[in-house]
Amino acid sequence: MKKYIDNNIYDFILKTLKENDINDEIIKIANKMDVDLPNIFYEKILCVNNVDELSKNVDVVAKSLLGIYGNYLASYYYKKLGYDVENEYEIKEGKKIITKADIAFTNHEGDINLCEVKATPQIIDNVKNYNSIYKKECDNVFYLDMDSDIIKYKEIGNKLIKQVSKLTKTKNKVTVIIFEGCFIDDAIKDKLKAMGASIFTLAVNINELENHAYDIVYNVMSQLKSINNDEKMISGK
């Protein structure tokens, strides 16, 4: 991955990430997803002073990290079963890349399994199916932003159906991987079934995983404040 920041700063942020439960395999998967985590933390967190912008950026970084963690856990699960898992598996028509499967492996029957991983609390097709029980926590105050959540989770549903449609055209086995506690409405399930895709739920609670992603971001953000207090520590001077 191309580094847009000073090597010493980059290495310092990378070291901080690894101290906060982001191991080498997660970094590797992120890179395959074209996500450079040290650069993102630098641009979205470290270089932002506006409180409102920083709050929005924390959400962006946490959601990005959640998606990466989801792929990592799904990969880890299938690797523990003995499969040779490939991340960001390219789907081609001739030499042209049409899309990528989050993970892919050949099962014991010799069939290729293309997996789309969704680390999200909800996947909906119709606004009427929105699960209003789900709440977020911010500064120990629970709040519910239904409008933005409905739009977000409905868009996740739309993107999922479009992606699975591309994957099923390969005639390979297609699996949608979600996490324990994820609410997926019947309309989405019916569409996936009609395309021949199956749904598999990993025994990792999505709300706990999401909270963990936010904890990592806040912990890293707190540690990176030292950059402003002691620039010599990372400048090498």
Short mmCIF file of C-alpha atoms in Angstrom, two decimals:
data_model
loop_
_atom_site.label_atom_id
_atom_site.label_comp_id
_atom_site.label_asym_id
_atom_site.label_seq_id
_atom_site.Cartn_x
_atom_site.Cartn_y
_atom_site.Cartn_z
CA MET A 1 0.00 0.00 0.00
CA LYS A 2 1.18 3.52 -0.76
CA LYS A 3 2.00 5.55 2.31
CA TYR A 4 0.96 9.21 2.24
CA ILE A 5 2.52 10.19 5.55
CA ASP A 6 5.99 10.32 7.07
CA ASN A 7 7.41 6.83 7.64
CA ASN A 8 8.03 7.45 11.33
CA ILE A 9 4.47 8.63 11.92
CA TYR A 10 3.14 5.73 9.85
CA ASP A 11 5.15 3.21 11.86
CA PHE A 12 4.10 4.80 15.14
CA ILE A 13 0.40 4.56 14.21
CA LEU A 14 0.88 0.99 12.97
CA LYS A 15 2.54 0.06 16.27
CA THR A 16 -0.33 1.65 18.18
CA LEU A 17 -2.88 -0.30 16.13
CA LYS A 18 -1.11 -3.57 16.87
CA GLU A 19 -1.18 -2.74 20.58
CA ASN A 20 -4.96 -2.49 20.28
CA ASP A 21 -5.97 -5.90 18.92
CA ILE A 22 -5.27 -5.22 15.24
CA ASN A 23 -2.86 -8.00 14.36
CA ASP A 24 -0.77 -8.58 11.24
CA GLU A 25 -3.47 -10.74 9.61
CA ILE A 26 -6.06 -7.99 10.04
CA ILE A 27 -3.63 -5.47 8.54
CA LYS A 28 -3.03 -7.87 5.64
CA ILE A 29 -6.75 -8.33 4.98
CA ALA A 30 -7.30 -4.56 5.18
CA ASN A 31 -4.59 -4.02 2.57
CA LYS A 32 -6.24 -6.55 0.27
CA MET A 33 -9.46 -4.56 0.69
CA ASP A 34 -7.50 -1.44 -0.35
CA VAL A 35 -7.78 -0.02 3.15
CA ASP A 36 -4.60 1.41 4.64
CA LEU A 37 -5.48 1.61 8.33
CA PRO A 38 -2.54 3.81 9.49
CA ASN A 39 -3.32 6.35 6.75
CA ILE A 40 -7.02 6.34 7.62
CA PHE A 41 -6.33 6.93 11.30
CA TYR A 42 -3.92 9.72 10.37
CA GLU A 43 -6.26 11.49 7.93
CA LYS A 44 -9.60 10.88 9.68
CA ILE A 45 -8.55 11.05 13.31
CA LEU A 46 -5.14 12.57 13.93
CA CYS A 47 -5.41 15.48 11.48
CA VAL A 48 -8.92 16.55 12.49
CA ASN A 49 -9.50 19.17 15.17
CA ASN A 50 -13.17 19.98 14.60
CA VAL A 51 -15.24 18.09 17.19
CA ASP A 52 -18.27 17.47 14.94
CA GLU A 53 -16.12 16.30 12.04
CA LEU A 54 -14.08 14.08 14.35
CA SER A 55 -17.26 12.46 15.70
CA LYS A 56 -18.42 11.65 12.17
CA ASN A 57 -14.98 10.34 11.26
CA VAL A 58 -14.93 8.05 14.28
CA ASP A 59 -18.09 6.43 12.89
CA VAL A 60 -16.51 6.09 9.45
CA VAL A 61 -13.32 4.51 10.78
CA ALA A 62 -15.16 2.22 13.20
CA LYS A 63 -17.51 0.96 10.47
CA SER A 64 -14.56 0.36 8.16
CA LEU A 65 -12.75 -1.52 10.92
CA LEU A 66 -15.91 -3.52 11.65
CA GLY A 67 -16.06 -4.70 8.04
CA ILE A 68 -12.41 -5.71 8.08
CA TYR A 69 -12.86 -7.53 11.38
CA GLY A 70 -15.85 -9.36 9.92
CA ASN A 71 -13.79 -10.64 7.02
CA TYR A 72 -10.97 -11.59 9.38
CA LEU A 73 -13.26 -13.62 11.67
CA ALA A 74 -14.97 -15.36 8.75
CA SER A 75 -11.58 -16.23 7.26
CA TYR A 76 -10.33 -17.47 10.61
CA TYR A 77 -13.40 -19.68 11.04
CA TYR A 78 -12.96 -21.47 7.72
CA LYS A 79 -9.20 -21.74 8.11
CA LYS A 80 -9.74 -23.51 11.45
CA LEU A 81 -11.88 -26.01 9.53
CA GLY A 82 -8.89 -26.75 7.33
CA TYR A 83 -9.81 -24.75 4.24
CA ASP A 84 -7.33 -22.74 2.19
CA VAL A 85 -9.07 -19.36 2.30
CA GLU A 86 -8.44 -16.56 -0.18
CA ASN A 87 -9.46 -12.99 0.63
CA GLU A 88 -10.76 -10.60 -2.02
CA TYR A 89 -11.14 -13.42 -4.56
CA GLU A 90 -11.37 -11.98 -8.08
CA ILE A 91 -14.33 -12.85 -10.30
CA LYS A 92 -13.39 -12.37 -13.95
CA GLU A 93 -14.93 -12.42 -17.39
CA GLY A 94 -11.93 -13.08 -19.55
CA LYS A 95 -9.27 -10.73 -18.21
CA LYS A 96 -11.78 -8.21 -16.84
CA ILE A 97 -12.44 -8.23 -13.07
CA ILE A 98 -16.22 -8.09 -12.57
CA THR A 99 -16.23 -8.12 -8.77
CA LYS A 100 -14.51 -9.71 -5.78
CA ALA A 101 -15.80 -12.18 -3.20
CA ASP A 102 -14.88 -11.25 0.36
CA ILE A 103 -13.54 -14.76 0.90
CA ALA A 104 -13.41 -17.93 -1.17
CA PHE A 105 -12.35 -21.52 -0.59
CA THR A 106 -12.78 -24.96 -2.09
CA ASN A 107 -14.88 -27.20 0.16
CA HIS A 108 -14.31 -30.89 0.86
CA GLU A 109 -16.54 -31.84 -2.08
CA GLY A 110 -14.32 -29.86 -4.45
CA ASP A 111 -16.79 -27.00 -4.93
CA ILE A 112 -15.72 -23.37 -4.82
CA ASN A 113 -17.56 -21.43 -2.12
CA LEU A 114 -17.80 -17.68 -2.66
CA CYS A 115 -18.67 -15.78 0.51
CA GLU A 116 -20.05 -12.29 1.05
CA VAL A 117 -19.47 -11.16 4.63
CA LYS A 118 -21.80 -8.64 6.24
CA ALA A 119 -20.75 -7.34 9.66
CA THR A 120 -23.83 -5.25 10.35
CA PRO A 121 -26.64 -5.30 12.95
CA GLN A 122 -29.38 -5.19 10.29
CA ILE A 123 -30.04 -5.96 6.64
CA ILE A 124 -33.46 -4.84 5.41
CA ASP A 125 -35.38 -4.56 2.16
CA ASN A 126 -38.45 -2.66 3.32
CA VAL A 127 -38.52 0.27 5.74
CA LYS A 128 -41.42 -1.42 7.54
CA ASN A 129 -39.06 -4.21 8.56
CA TYR A 130 -36.64 -1.93 10.38
CA ASN A 131 -35.89 -3.32 13.84
CA SER A 132 -36.29 -0.32 16.15
CA ILE A 133 -35.08 -2.32 19.15
CA TYR A 134 -31.50 -1.77 18.05
CA LYS A 135 -29.96 1.22 19.83
CA LYS A 136 -26.59 2.90 19.81
CA GLU A 137 -24.75 4.21 22.85
CA CYS A 138 -22.91 7.50 22.87
CA ASP A 139 -21.36 8.96 26.02
CA ASN A 140 -23.53 6.60 28.09
CA VAL A 141 -26.71 8.06 26.57
CA PHE A 142 -28.80 5.77 24.36
CA TYR A 143 -30.26 7.34 21.25
CA LEU A 144 -32.03 6.14 18.14
CA ASP A 145 -31.59 7.83 14.77
CA MET A 146 -34.20 5.88 12.84
CA ASP A 147 -34.10 7.81 9.57
CA SER A 148 -30.37 7.48 8.97
CA ASP A 149 -30.33 3.88 10.19
CA ILE A 150 -33.21 2.88 7.91
CA ILE A 151 -31.47 4.38 4.89
CA LYS A 152 -28.17 2.74 5.84
CA TYR A 153 -29.51 -0.75 6.47
CA LYS A 154 -31.74 -0.67 3.39
CA GLU A 155 -28.75 0.32 1.26
CA ILE A 156 -26.78 -2.57 2.77
CA GLY A 157 -29.63 -4.84 1.68
CA ASN A 158 -29.61 -3.42 -1.85
CA LYS A 159 -25.85 -3.81 -2.19
CA LEU A 160 -25.99 -7.35 -0.82
CA ILE A 161 -28.56 -8.47 -3.38
CA LYS A 162 -26.61 -6.88 -6.24
CA GLN A 163 -23.35 -8.49 -5.10
CA VAL A 164 -24.86 -11.93 -4.60
CA SER A 165 -26.42 -11.66 -8.05
CA LYS A 166 -22.94 -11.19 -9.51
CA LEU A 167 -21.48 -14.06 -7.49
CA THR A 168 -24.24 -16.55 -8.35
CA LYS A 169 -23.68 -15.98 -12.06
CA THR A 170 -20.40 -17.87 -11.65
CA LYS A 171 -22.48 -21.02 -10.91
CA ASN A 172 -20.39 -21.58 -7.77
CA LYS A 173 -21.75 -22.06 -4.28
CA VAL A 174 -22.51 -18.68 -2.68
CA THR A 175 -22.77 -18.06 1.06
CA VAL A 176 -23.78 -14.87 2.85
CA ILE A 177 -22.04 -14.71 6.22
CA ILE A 178 -23.66 -12.68 8.97
CA PHE A 179 -23.09 -12.49 12.72
CA GLU A 180 -25.12 -13.56 15.72
CA GLY A 181 -27.71 -10.91 16.53
CA CYS A 182 -27.92 -9.56 12.98
CA PHE A 183 -31.53 -8.91 11.96
CA ILE A 184 -32.13 -9.84 8.32
CA ASP A 185 -35.68 -9.42 7.07
CA ASP A 186 -37.70 -12.06 5.21
CA ALA A 187 -37.69 -10.13 1.93
CA ILE A 188 -33.88 -10.27 1.80
CA LYS A 189 -33.90 -13.94 2.79
CA ASP A 190 -36.40 -14.75 0.03
CA LYS A 191 -34.32 -12.94 -2.61
CA LEU A 192 -31.15 -14.74 -1.53
CA LYS A 193 -32.93 -18.10 -1.56
CA ALA A 194 -34.30 -17.41 -5.04
CA MET A 195 -30.75 -16.83 -6.29
CA GLY A 196 -29.56 -20.06 -4.68
CA ALA A 197 -27.45 -18.40 -1.98
CA SER A 198 -27.34 -19.68 1.60
CA ILE A 199 -26.97 -17.75 4.85
CA PHE A 200 -24.49 -18.74 7.54
CA THR A 201 -24.36 -17.10 10.97
CA LEU A 202 -21.04 -16.88 12.80
CA ALA A 203 -21.32 -17.31 16.57
CA VAL A 204 -19.92 -13.85 17.29
CA ASN A 205 -22.37 -11.22 18.53
CA ILE A 206 -22.51 -8.30 16.09
CA ASN A 207 -23.29 -5.69 18.75
CA GLU A 208 -20.32 -6.79 20.84
CA LEU A 209 -18.12 -6.78 17.74
CA GLU A 210 -19.29 -3.29 16.80
CA ASN A 211 -18.62 -2.03 20.32
CA HIS A 212 -15.15 -3.58 20.14
CA ALA A 213 -14.45 -1.72 16.89
CA TYR A 214 -15.45 1.57 18.51
CA ASP A 215 -13.35 0.78 21.60
CA ILE A 216 -10.32 0.22 19.38
CA VAL A 217 -10.84 3.52 17.58
CA TYR A 218 -11.23 5.48 20.82
CA ASN A 219 -8.23 3.76 22.43
CA VAL A 220 -6.02 4.42 19.42
CA MET A 221 -7.27 8.00 19.20
CA SER A 222 -6.38 8.55 22.85
CA GLN A 223 -2.88 7.14 22.40
CA LEU A 224 -2.24 9.13 19.25
CA LYS A 225 -2.75 12.36 21.19
CA SER A 226 0.80 11.83 22.38
CA ILE A 227 1.93 12.77 18.88
CA ASN A 228 0.93 16.34 19.55
CA ASN A 229 2.60 16.27 22.96
CA ASP A 230 5.87 14.66 21.97
CA GLU A 231 6.58 14.90 18.24
CA LYS A 232 10.18 13.82 18.81
CA MET A 233 8.95 10.36 19.80
CA ILE A 234 7.87 9.63 16.23
CA SER A 235 10.01 12.03 14.23
CA GLY A 236 13.23 10.25 15.05
CA LYS A 237 14.91 13.57 15.78
#
